[in-house]
Every structure is written in C-alpha cells, then in structure tokens.
XYZ file of N, CA, C and O in Angstrom:
888
model
N 55.081 -10.107 36.579
C 53.956 -10.984 36.232
C 52.743 -10.705 37.114
O 51.623 -10.624 36.651
N 52.983 -10.581 38.429
C 51.871 -10.302 39.346
C 51.243 -8.958 39.029
O 50.035 -8.793 39.013
N 52.143 -7.951 38.766
C 51.635 -6.619 38.433
C 50.803 -6.655 37.163
O 49.791 -5.991 37.060
N 51.268 -7.443 36.188
C 50.536 -7.550 34.932
C 49.160 -8.146 35.153
O 48.170 -7.690 34.590
N 49.104 -9.175 35.993
C 47.797 -9.776 36.289
C 46.887 -8.808 37.021
O 45.689 -8.744 36.773
N 47.483 -8.043 37.960
C 46.684 -7.050 38.682
C 46.127 -5.999 37.735
O 44.968 -5.583 37.844
N 46.973 -5.570 36.789
C 46.508 -4.587 35.815
C 45.375 -5.149 34.962
O 44.408 -4.464 34.660
N 45.554 -6.454 34.563
C 44.484 -7.076 33.761
C 43.202 -7.204 34.573
O 42.109 -6.997 34.066
N 43.342 -7.536 35.850
C 42.164 -7.653 36.709
C 41.475 -6.305 36.878
O 40.246 -6.207 36.880
N 42.292 -5.236 37.048
C 41.710 -3.901 37.166
C 40.984 -3.496 35.882
O 39.908 -2.909 35.905
N 41.630 -3.833 34.752
C 41.000 -3.497 33.471
C 39.688 -4.245 33.285
O 38.696 -3.694 32.822
N 39.701 -5.537 33.679
C 38.480 -6.334 33.568
C 37.393 -5.778 34.477
O 36.220 -5.694 34.108
N 37.781 -5.392 35.701
C 36.808 -4.834 36.637
C 36.246 -3.518 36.118
O 35.045 -3.242 36.231
N 37.119 -2.664 35.567
C 36.680 -1.386 35.013
C 35.734 -1.592 33.833
O 34.724 -0.898 33.706
N 36.075 -2.564 32.973
C 35.213 -2.864 31.831
C 33.847 -3.348 32.284
O 32.802 -2.929 31.763
N 33.853 -4.244 33.297
C 32.581 -4.751 33.824
C 31.754 -3.628 34.427
O 30.539 -3.546 34.224
N 32.419 -2.732 35.166
C 31.702 -1.610 35.776
C 31.118 -0.692 34.712
O 29.999 -0.180 34.848
N 31.889 -0.484 33.640
C 31.413 0.378 32.545
C 30.165 -0.192 31.900
O 29.193 0.520 31.640
N 30.181 -1.512 31.629
C 29.017 -2.149 31.035
C 27.816 -2.092 31.971
O 26.684 -1.882 31.547
N 28.078 -2.288 33.265
C 26.981 -2.212 34.236
C 26.354 -0.833 34.250
O 25.127 -0.691 34.266
N 27.195 0.202 34.222
C 26.680 1.569 34.191
C 25.926 1.843 32.898
O 24.889 2.501 32.891
N 26.452 1.330 31.798
C 25.830 1.576 30.496
C 24.441 1.001 30.423
O 23.537 1.564 29.799
N 24.245 -0.168 31.062
C 22.939 -0.803 31.004
C 22.033 -0.390 32.157
O 20.821 -0.494 32.073
N 22.631 0.074 33.263
C 21.829 0.428 34.428
C 21.316 1.854 34.363
O 20.151 2.129 34.630
N 22.181 2.805 33.962
C 21.782 4.213 33.954
C 20.616 4.501 33.023
O 19.672 5.184 33.412
N 20.621 4.017 31.743
C 19.477 4.284 30.892
C 18.188 3.757 31.478
O 17.134 4.371 31.383
N 18.287 2.598 32.146
C 17.086 2.043 32.753
C 16.588 2.928 33.876
O 15.392 3.126 34.065
N 17.555 3.484 34.672
C 17.162 4.363 35.763
C 16.525 5.630 35.237
O 15.510 6.112 35.753
N 17.145 6.204 34.170
C 16.579 7.419 33.579
C 15.203 7.135 33.010
O 14.266 7.909 33.186
N 15.091 5.982 32.328
C 13.797 5.624 31.736
C 12.736 5.454 32.811
O 11.580 5.836 32.631
N 13.155 4.890 33.962
C 12.196 4.657 35.032
C 11.655 5.961 35.577
O 10.547 6.022 36.098
N 12.453 7.039 35.480
C 12.025 8.324 36.006
C 11.115 9.062 35.035
O 10.483 10.035 35.396
N 11.071 8.627 33.794
C 10.211 9.300 32.824
C 8.766 8.908 33.035
O 8.459 7.762 33.317
N 7.882 9.875 32.900
C 6.455 9.583 32.998
C 5.895 9.369 31.603
O 6.432 9.850 30.615
N 4.823 8.617 31.534
C 4.173 8.302 30.274
C 2.761 8.873 30.297
O 2.025 8.700 31.277
N 2.396 9.564 29.235
C 1.057 10.133 29.102
C 0.263 9.305 28.093
O 0.767 8.967 27.023
N -0.960 8.978 28.466
C -1.851 8.240 27.579
C -2.974 9.171 27.126
O -3.534 9.924 27.930
N -3.270 9.129 25.848
C -4.276 10.040 25.296
C -5.270 9.280 24.420
O -4.891 8.383 23.667
N -6.517 9.663 24.544
C -7.590 9.138 23.693
C -8.097 10.283 22.827
O -8.420 11.359 23.334
N -8.154 10.057 21.508
C -8.622 11.084 20.589
C -9.810 10.559 19.795
O -9.822 9.413 19.364
N -10.787 11.442 19.577
C -11.961 11.122 18.769
C -12.114 12.184 17.697
O -11.868 13.373 17.942
N -12.537 11.767 16.511
C -12.711 12.733 15.437
C -13.254 12.092 14.183
O -13.888 11.031 14.224
N -12.988 12.741 13.056
C -13.451 12.257 11.761
C -12.291 12.310 10.771
O -11.381 13.135 10.893
N -12.358 11.421 9.776
C -11.316 11.342 8.755
C -11.934 11.303 7.374
O -12.892 10.560 7.135
N -11.402 12.111 6.466
C -11.808 12.095 5.057
C -10.664 11.528 4.233
O -9.498 11.593 4.628
N -10.994 10.978 3.072
C -9.979 10.323 2.252
C -10.203 10.628 0.783
O -11.335 10.856 0.332
N -9.108 10.633 0.043
C -9.221 10.748 -1.403
C -9.695 9.405 -1.970
O -9.789 8.401 -1.267
N -9.994 9.387 -3.251
C -10.506 8.185 -3.909
C -9.485 7.049 -3.853
O -8.292 7.256 -4.099
N -9.966 5.864 -3.512
C -9.085 4.700 -3.468
C -8.804 4.149 -4.858
O -7.692 3.716 -5.153
N -9.831 4.134 -5.697
C -9.668 3.603 -7.054
C -10.639 4.306 -7.972
O -11.803 4.522 -7.627
N -10.169 4.695 -9.145
C -11.020 5.367 -10.122
C -10.505 5.069 -11.516
O -9.302 5.039 -11.758
N -11.426 4.835 -12.439
C -11.068 4.585 -13.830
C -12.249 5.002 -14.693
O -13.302 4.377 -14.677
N -12.082 6.089 -15.419
C -13.178 6.616 -16.243
C -13.245 5.948 -17.615
O -14.147 6.211 -18.387
N -12.260 5.107 -17.935
C -12.255 4.436 -19.223
C -12.131 2.925 -18.971
O -11.104 2.315 -19.214
N -13.179 2.359 -18.427
C -13.176 0.953 -18.068
C -13.962 0.160 -19.095
O -15.066 0.522 -19.479
N -13.403 -0.955 -19.545
C -14.098 -1.812 -20.497
C -15.298 -2.472 -19.843
O -15.289 -2.776 -18.644
N -16.317 -2.731 -20.625
C -17.507 -3.378 -20.092
C -17.171 -4.758 -19.520
O -17.752 -5.190 -18.524
N -16.187 -5.426 -20.109
C -15.795 -6.751 -19.619
C -15.229 -6.672 -18.203
O -15.413 -7.575 -17.389
N -14.537 -5.547 -17.909
C -13.993 -5.363 -16.568
C -15.126 -5.210 -15.561
O -15.122 -5.801 -14.480
N -16.120 -4.403 -15.924
C -17.273 -4.221 -15.045
C -18.006 -5.531 -14.817
O -18.433 -5.845 -13.708
N -18.153 -6.301 -15.863
C -18.858 -7.566 -15.737
C -18.136 -8.510 -14.786
O -18.761 -9.222 -14.001
N -16.794 -8.495 -14.850
C -16.023 -9.393 -13.994
C -16.070 -8.962 -12.531
O -16.086 -9.803 -11.629
N -16.105 -7.663 -12.273
C -16.096 -7.169 -10.900
C -17.486 -7.093 -10.281
O -17.675 -7.407 -9.112
N -18.448 -6.649 -11.041
C -19.749 -6.343 -10.454
C -20.913 -7.083 -11.100
O -22.052 -6.921 -10.656
N -20.656 -7.873 -12.111
C -21.764 -8.522 -12.789
C -22.293 -7.671 -13.928
O -21.920 -6.509 -14.090
N -23.155 -8.230 -14.731
C -23.655 -7.520 -15.905
C -24.715 -6.496 -15.535
O -25.381 -6.588 -14.510
N -24.868 -5.501 -16.419
C -25.918 -4.508 -16.229
C -25.469 -3.210 -15.603
O -26.299 -2.365 -15.273
N -24.161 -2.999 -15.416
C -23.657 -1.762 -14.822
C -23.028 -0.880 -15.886
O -22.490 -1.357 -16.876
N -23.083 0.428 -15.668
C -22.545 1.369 -16.634
C -21.037 1.504 -16.507
O -20.464 1.275 -15.459
N -20.416 1.961 -17.572
C -18.964 2.081 -17.612
C -18.448 3.107 -16.617
O -17.358 2.961 -16.085
N -19.201 4.149 -16.304
C -18.708 5.203 -15.414
C -18.808 4.813 -13.938
O -18.667 5.658 -13.078
N -19.025 3.547 -13.667
C -19.222 3.110 -12.281
C -17.933 2.733 -11.564
O -17.973 2.338 -10.418
N -16.803 2.820 -12.244
C -15.559 2.352 -11.644
C -14.935 3.423 -10.756
O -14.073 4.175 -11.178
N -15.397 3.501 -9.519
C -14.874 4.493 -8.580
C -15.141 3.992 -7.164
O -16.184 3.428 -6.877
N -14.187 4.230 -6.285
C -14.341 3.838 -4.882
C -13.796 4.946 -3.998
O -12.582 5.158 -3.936
N -14.691 5.671 -3.344
C -14.307 6.782 -2.474
C -14.828 6.537 -1.064
O -16.032 6.358 -0.881
N -13.974 6.505 -0.048
C -14.446 6.306 1.322
C -15.276 7.491 1.805
O -14.997 8.639 1.479
N -16.306 7.191 2.569
C -17.094 8.248 3.199
C -16.284 8.869 4.340
O -15.265 8.313 4.770
N -16.738 10.030 4.813
C -16.129 10.616 6.010
C -16.394 9.658 7.172
O -17.533 9.289 7.437
N -15.321 9.249 7.839
C -15.426 8.153 8.803
C -15.110 8.598 10.220
O -14.130 9.327 10.443
N -15.908 8.174 11.198
C -15.549 8.420 12.594
C -14.259 7.674 12.937
O -14.024 6.560 12.457
N -13.429 8.312 13.753
C -12.100 7.771 14.030
C -11.789 7.852 15.516
O -12.121 8.838 16.177
N -11.164 6.807 16.024
C -10.659 6.815 17.396
C -9.172 6.514 17.356
O -8.705 5.714 16.541
N -8.424 7.183 18.213
C -6.981 6.988 18.259
C -6.513 6.921 19.704
O -6.958 7.706 20.542
N -5.637 5.979 19.986
C -5.031 5.827 21.302
C -3.536 6.059 21.159
O -2.911 5.542 20.235
N -2.957 6.832 22.078
C -1.526 7.120 21.983
C -0.874 7.077 23.355
O -1.524 7.255 24.390
N 0.433 6.826 23.325
C 1.258 6.876 24.535
C 2.523 7.653 24.189
O 3.118 7.445 23.128
N 2.925 8.563 25.068
C 4.091 9.395 24.785
C 4.938 9.586 26.033
O 4.451 9.482 27.164
N 6.214 9.855 25.802
C 7.132 10.144 26.894
C 8.126 11.199 26.431
O 8.460 11.273 25.241
N 8.557 12.023 27.352
C 9.451 13.131 27.018
C 10.864 12.632 26.767
O 11.404 11.824 27.528
N 11.466 13.114 25.680
C 12.879 12.863 25.398
C 13.724 14.056 25.795
O 14.820 13.909 26.333
N 13.212 15.263 25.502
C 13.833 16.524 25.888
C 12.739 17.473 26.332
O 11.571 17.112 26.355
N 13.117 18.693 26.635
C 12.140 19.642 27.168
C 10.990 19.903 26.204
O 9.859 20.103 26.615
N 11.258 19.901 24.897
C 10.217 20.189 23.926
C 9.906 19.016 22.997
O 9.087 19.150 22.082
N 10.552 17.893 23.210
C 10.420 16.761 22.287
C 9.869 15.544 23.019
O 10.346 15.200 24.112
N 8.892 14.902 22.420
C 8.312 13.691 22.977
C 8.310 12.586 21.928
O 8.126 12.846 20.732
N 8.501 11.374 22.387
C 8.358 10.186 21.550
C 6.942 9.669 21.720
O 6.473 9.508 22.848
N 6.249 9.447 20.608
C 4.846 9.046 20.693
C 4.532 7.888 19.763
O 4.931 7.865 18.595
N 3.817 6.916 20.293
C 3.290 5.818 19.496
C 1.776 5.890 19.511
O 1.173 6.217 20.538
N 1.143 5.609 18.381
C -0.310 5.756 18.293
C -0.926 4.651 17.450
O -0.307 4.154 16.500
N -2.145 4.283 17.808
C -2.933 3.331 17.031
C -4.288 3.958 16.746
O -4.958 4.466 17.652
N -4.692 3.963 15.468
C -5.963 4.570 15.074
C -6.855 3.598 14.339
O -6.386 2.672 13.661
N -8.162 3.806 14.474
C -9.139 2.947 13.808
C -10.285 3.801 13.278
O -10.867 4.602 14.018
N -10.589 3.664 11.987
C -11.707 4.364 11.349
C -12.675 3.336 10.778
O -12.263 2.275 10.301
N -13.965 3.665 10.816
C -15.003 2.785 10.278
C -15.895 3.608 9.363
O -16.410 4.659 9.763
N -16.079 3.163 8.119
C -16.894 3.922 7.178
C -17.463 3.053 6.078
O -17.506 1.820 6.186
N -17.880 3.710 5.003
C -18.438 3.018 3.849
C -17.801 3.536 2.573
O -17.341 4.682 2.511
N -17.795 2.691 1.559
C -17.303 3.086 0.247
C -18.448 3.657 -0.569
O -19.530 3.065 -0.653
N -18.209 4.816 -1.165
C -19.173 5.426 -2.070
C -18.648 5.339 -3.489
O -17.450 5.467 -3.729
N -19.528 5.123 -4.449
C -19.096 5.049 -5.834
C -19.943 4.088 -6.613
O -21.111 3.857 -6.314
N -19.327 3.527 -7.637
C -20.065 2.636 -8.521
C -20.076 1.213 -8.052
O -19.545 0.852 -7.005
N -20.648 0.377 -8.861
C -20.838 -1.011 -8.496
C -19.522 -1.761 -8.375
O -19.416 -2.732 -7.642
N -18.495 -1.346 -9.100
C -17.220 -2.053 -9.017
C -16.578 -1.900 -7.663
O -15.774 -2.717 -7.249
N -16.897 -0.840 -6.957
C -16.294 -0.613 -5.654
C -17.105 -1.223 -4.538
O -16.671 -1.254 -3.402
N -18.299 -1.693 -4.826
C -19.171 -2.168 -3.781
C -19.804 -0.988 -3.071
O -19.497 -0.706 -1.922
N -20.688 -0.250 -3.758
C -21.278 0.955 -3.196
C -21.994 0.624 -1.888
O -22.825 -0.271 -1.821
N -21.658 1.357 -0.809
C -22.229 1.091 0.496
C -21.490 0.016 1.258
O -21.870 -0.325 2.378
N -20.440 -0.530 0.703
C -19.662 -1.574 1.362
C -18.918 -0.978 2.558
O -18.226 0.018 2.444
N -19.068 -1.581 3.724
C -18.402 -1.078 4.917
C -16.934 -1.484 4.923
O -16.546 -2.490 4.318
N -16.117 -0.706 5.608
C -14.690 -0.995 5.693
C -14.137 -0.432 6.994
O -14.742 0.428 7.637
N -12.976 -0.918 7.380
C -12.240 -0.379 8.524
C -10.822 -0.047 8.073
O -10.267 -0.706 7.193
N -10.266 0.982 8.659
C -8.874 1.356 8.399
C -8.147 1.379 9.737
O -8.510 2.138 10.637
N -7.141 0.532 9.873
C -6.329 0.483 11.090
C -4.922 0.964 10.764
O -4.342 0.572 9.752
N -4.390 1.823 11.616
C -3.037 2.337 11.389
C -2.283 2.398 12.706
O -2.856 2.656 13.766
N -0.995 2.151 12.617
C -0.110 2.271 13.775
C 1.109 3.084 13.384
O 1.706 2.834 12.338
N 1.462 4.066 14.189
C 2.595 4.943 13.867
C 3.450 5.193 15.096
O 3.003 5.053 16.237
N 4.687 5.599 14.839
C 5.584 6.048 15.891
C 6.321 7.276 15.363
O 6.698 7.322 14.193
N 6.461 8.284 16.209
C 7.084 9.512 15.726
C 7.465 10.451 16.850
O 7.420 10.091 18.031
N 7.815 11.673 16.474
C 8.255 12.692 17.414
C 7.285 13.857 17.426
O 6.800 14.289 16.379
N 7.017 14.354 18.619
C 6.145 15.514 18.820
C 6.996 16.654 19.363
O 7.730 16.478 20.344
N 6.878 17.814 18.722
C 7.710 18.953 19.093
C 6.827 20.148 19.456
O 5.931 20.538 18.689
N 7.074 20.723 20.627
C 6.319 21.891 21.095
C 6.925 23.155 20.485
O 8.019 23.574 20.868
N 6.219 23.765 19.522
C 6.741 24.968 18.880
C 6.544 26.195 19.772
O 7.359 27.117 19.775
N 5.460 26.200 20.538
C 5.208 27.176 21.600
C 4.537 26.400 22.727
O 4.136 25.250 22.523
N 4.384 26.975 23.914
C 3.852 26.198 25.045
C 2.551 25.444 24.764
O 2.373 24.339 25.260
N 1.636 25.992 23.974
C 0.351 25.320 23.772
C 0.151 24.762 22.372
O -0.938 24.284 22.036
N 1.160 24.822 21.554
C 1.032 24.333 20.172
C 2.168 23.367 19.855
O 3.285 23.522 20.345
N 1.867 22.385 19.023
C 2.869 21.369 18.701
C 2.688 20.872 17.267
O 1.629 21.054 16.646
N 3.722 20.263 16.772
C 3.678 19.558 15.493
C 4.203 18.151 15.739
O 4.941 17.901 16.699
N 3.796 17.226 14.880
C 4.247 15.854 15.023
C 4.482 15.234 13.655
O 3.715 15.451 12.717
N 5.538 14.475 13.553
C 5.816 13.708 12.345
C 5.949 12.246 12.721
O 6.569 11.914 13.743
N 5.363 11.350 11.932
C 5.381 9.937 12.295
C 5.340 9.071 11.040
O 4.970 9.524 9.947
N 5.733 7.820 11.205
C 5.626 6.850 10.126
C 5.161 5.526 10.732
O 5.280 5.291 11.941
N 4.629 4.659 9.893
C 4.140 3.379 10.391
C 3.517 2.557 9.283
O 4.006 2.547 8.148
N 2.406 1.904 9.602
C 1.740 1.029 8.642
C 0.238 1.225 8.720
O -0.304 1.637 9.750
N -0.447 0.925 7.612
C -1.902 1.093 7.526
C -2.498 -0.096 6.793
O -1.856 -0.686 5.914
N -3.719 -0.461 7.180
C -4.370 -1.623 6.559
C -5.868 -1.356 6.413
O -6.510 -0.856 7.333
N -6.395 -1.689 5.236
C -7.828 -1.588 4.964
C -8.444 -2.976 5.076
O -7.950 -3.935 4.478
N -9.531 -3.073 5.828
C -10.229 -4.340 5.972
C -11.673 -4.205 5.529
O -12.327 -3.198 5.800
N -12.190 -5.226 4.826
C -13.571 -5.197 4.366
C -13.987 -6.614 3.978
O -13.161 -7.541 3.952
N -15.264 -6.761 3.670
C -15.744 -8.052 3.202
C -15.155 -8.363 1.829
O -14.749 -7.454 1.093
N -15.102 -9.623 1.487
C -14.438 -10.067 0.250
C -15.327 -9.828 -0.961
O -15.916 -10.761 -1.540
N -15.433 -8.566 -1.348
C -16.199 -8.192 -2.531
C -15.642 -6.902 -3.116
O -14.874 -6.194 -2.469
N -16.032 -6.602 -4.364
C -15.570 -5.386 -5.014
C -14.056 -5.329 -5.095
O -13.391 -6.316 -5.403
N -13.474 -4.160 -4.787
C -12.023 -4.018 -4.873
C -11.300 -4.805 -3.780
O -10.089 -4.998 -3.854
N -12.044 -5.253 -2.764
C -11.455 -6.069 -1.703
C -11.780 -7.553 -1.875
O -11.701 -8.323 -0.918
N -12.121 -7.934 -3.086
C -12.533 -9.310 -3.340
C -11.453 -10.307 -2.959
O -11.745 -11.425 -2.531
N -10.186 -9.923 -3.109
C -9.063 -10.798 -2.753
C -8.243 -10.235 -1.596
O -7.065 -10.522 -1.454
N -8.893 -9.425 -0.770
C -8.220 -8.883 0.400
C -7.361 -7.670 0.083
O -7.396 -7.124 -1.019
N -6.588 -7.238 1.073
C -5.680 -6.091 0.917
C -4.431 -6.347 1.737
O -4.390 -7.247 2.575
N -3.417 -5.537 1.497
C -2.128 -5.732 2.153
C -1.804 -4.575 3.092
O -2.415 -3.501 3.024
N -0.841 -4.809 3.972
C -0.342 -3.771 4.866
C 0.573 -2.846 4.078
O 1.451 -3.309 3.350
N 0.360 -1.533 4.210
C 1.138 -0.552 3.449
C 1.808 0.447 4.395
O 1.260 0.787 5.446
N 2.990 0.962 4.044
C 3.625 2.007 4.852
C 2.846 3.317 4.763
O 2.228 3.611 3.734
N 2.873 4.095 5.832
C 2.152 5.364 5.874
C 3.025 6.414 6.557
O 3.798 6.103 7.462
N 2.910 7.651 6.075
C 3.602 8.799 6.674
C 2.541 9.776 7.167
O 1.537 10.015 6.475
N 2.749 10.336 8.344
C 1.739 11.216 8.957
C 2.367 12.512 9.450
O 3.507 12.532 9.932
N 1.623 13.608 9.334
C 2.021 14.907 9.879
C 0.830 15.508 10.605
O -0.313 15.400 10.134
N 1.078 16.121 11.759
C 0.019 16.683 12.585
C 0.404 18.067 13.077
O 1.576 18.376 13.243
N -0.621 18.866 13.355
C -0.432 20.142 14.042
C -1.598 20.307 15.002
O -2.744 19.992 14.656
N -1.299 20.731 16.226
C -2.381 20.815 17.199
C -2.066 21.755 18.346
O -0.997 22.374 18.425
N -3.026 21.819 19.255
C -2.909 22.663 20.437
C -3.380 21.875 21.647
O -4.362 21.135 21.574
N -2.670 22.028 22.762
C -2.993 21.291 23.982
C -3.026 22.236 25.169
O -2.179 23.132 25.282
N -4.007 22.043 26.051
C -4.153 22.881 27.236
C -4.263 21.996 28.472
O -5.059 21.051 28.497
N -3.469 22.302 29.490
C -3.481 21.528 30.726
C -4.585 22.025 31.642
O -4.689 23.213 31.939
N -5.448 21.095 32.088
C -6.506 21.403 33.034
C -6.293 20.582 34.303
O -5.384 19.762 34.378
N -7.162 20.763 35.275
C -6.975 20.072 36.550
C -7.104 18.562 36.415
O -6.445 17.811 37.127
N -7.929 18.091 35.503
C -8.161 16.658 35.356
C -7.318 16.021 34.260
O -7.372 14.811 34.042
N -6.543 16.825 33.532
C -5.713 16.300 32.450
C -5.532 17.351 31.371
O -5.892 18.517 31.550
N -4.983 16.937 30.260
C -4.745 17.853 29.140
C -5.729 17.557 28.018
O -5.931 16.398 27.646
N -6.350 18.612 27.486
C -7.243 18.458 26.344
C -6.546 19.030 25.114
O -5.768 19.985 25.208
N -6.817 18.428 23.976
C -6.128 18.856 22.763
C -7.074 18.825 21.580
O -8.106 18.143 21.594
N -6.718 19.565 20.563
C -7.395 19.512 19.277
C -6.307 19.560 18.205
O -5.349 20.324 18.331
N -6.429 18.717 17.196
C -5.378 18.669 16.189
C -5.939 18.292 14.826
O -7.006 17.689 14.706
N -5.194 18.689 13.814
C -5.478 18.308 12.437
C -4.330 17.427 11.965
O -3.168 17.677 12.288
N -4.654 16.385 11.218
C -3.605 15.477 10.770
C -3.790 15.141 9.297
O -4.883 15.248 8.727
N -2.710 14.719 8.698
C -2.736 14.261 7.318
C -1.879 13.021 7.170
O -0.829 12.901 7.812
N -2.332 12.095 6.350
C -1.586 10.865 6.083
C -1.478 10.650 4.583
O -2.374 11.048 3.827
N -0.408 10.023 4.161
C -0.249 9.661 2.755
C 0.285 8.235 2.698
O 1.161 7.857 3.475
N -0.289 7.439 1.795
C 0.151 6.055 1.659
C -0.229 5.539 0.277
O -1.028 6.145 -0.447
N 0.329 4.418 -0.084
C -0.006 3.753 -1.338
C -1.193 2.822 -1.110
O -1.407 2.314 -0.013
N -1.976 2.628 -2.172
C -3.119 1.710 -2.059
C -3.246 0.890 -3.334
O -3.110 1.408 -4.449
N -3.516 -0.369 -3.151
C -3.744 -1.264 -4.273
C -4.173 -2.618 -3.742
O -3.774 -3.013 -2.649
N -5.013 -3.309 -4.472
C -5.451 -4.637 -4.060
C -5.222 -5.630 -5.202
O -5.075 -5.246 -6.366
N -5.218 -6.901 -4.840
C -5.013 -7.945 -5.842
C -6.128 -7.937 -6.881
O -5.885 -8.198 -8.064
N -7.355 -7.608 -6.469
C -8.479 -7.578 -7.411
C -8.274 -6.501 -8.475
O -8.566 -6.719 -9.653
N -7.760 -5.353 -8.065
C -7.497 -4.280 -9.022
C -6.348 -4.639 -9.956
O -6.407 -4.401 -11.159
N -5.292 -5.200 -9.391
C -4.137 -5.555 -10.217
C -4.481 -6.654 -11.222
O -3.941 -6.691 -12.329
N -5.377 -7.551 -10.832
C -5.744 -8.659 -11.707
C -6.396 -8.189 -12.996
O -6.281 -8.837 -14.040
N -7.064 -7.039 -12.937
C -7.745 -6.523 -14.131
C -6.954 -5.391 -14.781
O -7.483 -4.617 -15.569
N -5.679 -5.281 -14.405
C -4.828 -4.285 -15.050
C -4.688 -2.978 -14.319
O -4.047 -2.052 -14.815
N -5.271 -2.844 -13.124
C -5.130 -1.619 -12.349
C -3.758 -1.539 -11.703
O -3.021 -2.524 -11.619
N -3.391 -0.359 -11.252
C -2.090 -0.153 -10.606
C -2.283 0.544 -9.268
O -3.305 1.202 -9.027
N -1.289 0.405 -8.397
C -1.344 1.062 -7.096
C -1.322 2.576 -7.268
O -0.698 3.096 -8.194
N -1.997 3.273 -6.362
C -2.018 4.730 -6.403
C -1.758 5.317 -5.029
O -1.615 4.587 -4.041
N -1.676 6.628 -4.971
C -1.428 7.339 -3.721
C -2.741 7.835 -3.136
O -3.568 8.413 -3.841
N -2.927 7.601 -1.859
C -4.144 8.020 -1.157
C -3.776 9.042 -0.081
O -2.796 8.863 0.649
N -4.565 10.092 0.003
C -4.392 11.112 1.033
C -5.550 11.015 2.018
O -6.717 10.933 1.614
N -5.234 11.036 3.296
C -6.244 11.040 4.355
C -5.999 12.252 5.242
O -4.859 12.612 5.531
N -7.076 12.891 5.689
C -6.952 14.055 6.563
C -8.110 14.062 7.535
O -9.198 13.561 7.233
N -7.873 14.614 8.722
C -8.934 14.618 9.710
C -8.714 15.606 10.830
O -7.655 16.244 10.932
N -9.732 15.731 11.668
C -9.710 16.568 12.866
C -9.992 15.684 14.069
O -10.889 14.834 14.031
N -9.221 15.903 15.152
C -9.361 15.082 16.337
C -9.384 15.962 17.588
O -8.707 16.994 17.646
N -10.151 15.539 18.583
C -10.123 16.146 19.898
C -9.707 15.069 20.889
O -10.175 13.924 20.805
N -8.812 15.418 21.823
C -8.269 14.394 22.698
C -8.228 14.783 24.160
O -8.313 15.957 24.530
N -8.099 13.750 24.996
C -7.935 13.920 26.429
C -6.756 13.069 26.870
O -6.715 11.856 26.617
N -5.747 13.706 27.488
C -4.540 13.004 27.930
C -4.546 12.878 29.444
O -4.871 13.822 30.157
N -4.149 11.692 29.910
C -4.024 11.431 31.329
C -2.560 11.120 31.631
O -1.921 10.362 30.913
N -2.029 11.708 32.689
C -0.615 11.494 33.034
C 0.133 12.800 33.015
O -0.428 13.868 32.714
N 1.407 12.736 33.320
C 2.233 13.933 33.432
C 3.193 14.090 32.264
O 4.073 14.924 32.295
N 3.029 13.245 31.228
C 3.972 13.304 30.118
C 3.792 14.504 29.217
O 4.655 14.811 28.418
N 2.658 15.174 29.267
C 2.411 16.315 28.399
C 3.066 17.563 28.958
O 3.188 18.541 28.307
C-alpha cells in the first residue's frame, strides 16, 4: 500500500513537472525571439467594385436621382496611397510569422450611381507566413479581413460589411546599418457587395487589389 502511494505520488509529481515544462519552455523560447516592426508606404490599384451596363432608368433614379444616363452604373476606386504596419518574428531559419494592418485612402471614379468623387478608406488586417527564397528575396502568403468605409451615399448608402481577404506578396529586403529596407509587390482578392447594391438586385462580386510598397524595418527579426 505504501509503495503504491509512493508510485502514485511519483507519477503525480512527474505529471506536474511535465505540464510545467510544457508551459514554461515555449514561453522561454518565445522570450528569446526578437520582433521586427516595419512601416511600408506605397500605392494600391483596384478592379471595379460595381458595374452594370444594362441598368434600368428606375434603378438610376433610386440611387442617384433623376437626370442621369444609363451607362453611369460603375464604381472604380482611384489609385490610392497606402500605409501598412507589420510585426514579424522568426519561426525557423527561413520562415517568419507576420501580422499586418493596412490603410488606403482614395476616391471612387465612375457614374452617378457610385458617387463619382466620393472618398473612401480601405482597412485590412492579415496574418501569414513569410518565406526567404534566397537571402534578399522573399514571398509571403496571408489571410485576414478587409473593410470599405465611406459616407452613406451611392453604393455605400447602407454601409458595408467586413469581408475575408487573401493576400500574396513578393519582395526584396536589404539590411543596412540603421535597419532593413524593402520593396515589394502585393496582390489581394476578396468579395465585395453592399446592402444598397443587393437591394436593387445586384450581387456580390470579386475584387482584385494590387500595389507596390517600400518599407523600413526596425529590429533584428529580419
């Protein structure tokens, strides 16, 4: 009986030690990892958000008021200045985990139904993996969410929703004395649709976004 209790006590102690190691070691390893913060500036272009070449006059009247032509149903974002903030940490020698937040500000070009000249913002947040294919070149794949914000008019008359987004990047980074500088091209794909469009019989569509960014990273994570 005593031996049995001793064995149970040893097993309990071993189990407790195992759990302690399981929760302590990852924290210690994580504490040793450095984090690199990067600021990127650039421009972003986008495909058309909404287009309909066969729109009834009644639809135009409801969206934009009377007196507009039928071919006015189009909403295309202008090329927009973009800023992106990211944080990354190394998982392996060539692999990094990266989270990023981006913000673009531009205007809608098109017909009266889209609110020609209407300003908008695009906010996106992603998390993904960055892989160094050669010492100075990398690719990145990420997923997250994207949201379009604008005044309550045109296709945004009833607001917009948060949509999932997938992103792919390719770039080059060079380490200098004050930090790492980079240049990259990126592409995003996501669905787009608003309540105002659906109310008049429109359907969600696929939007492609692409851009060029130049960045400066601070820290030792690169």
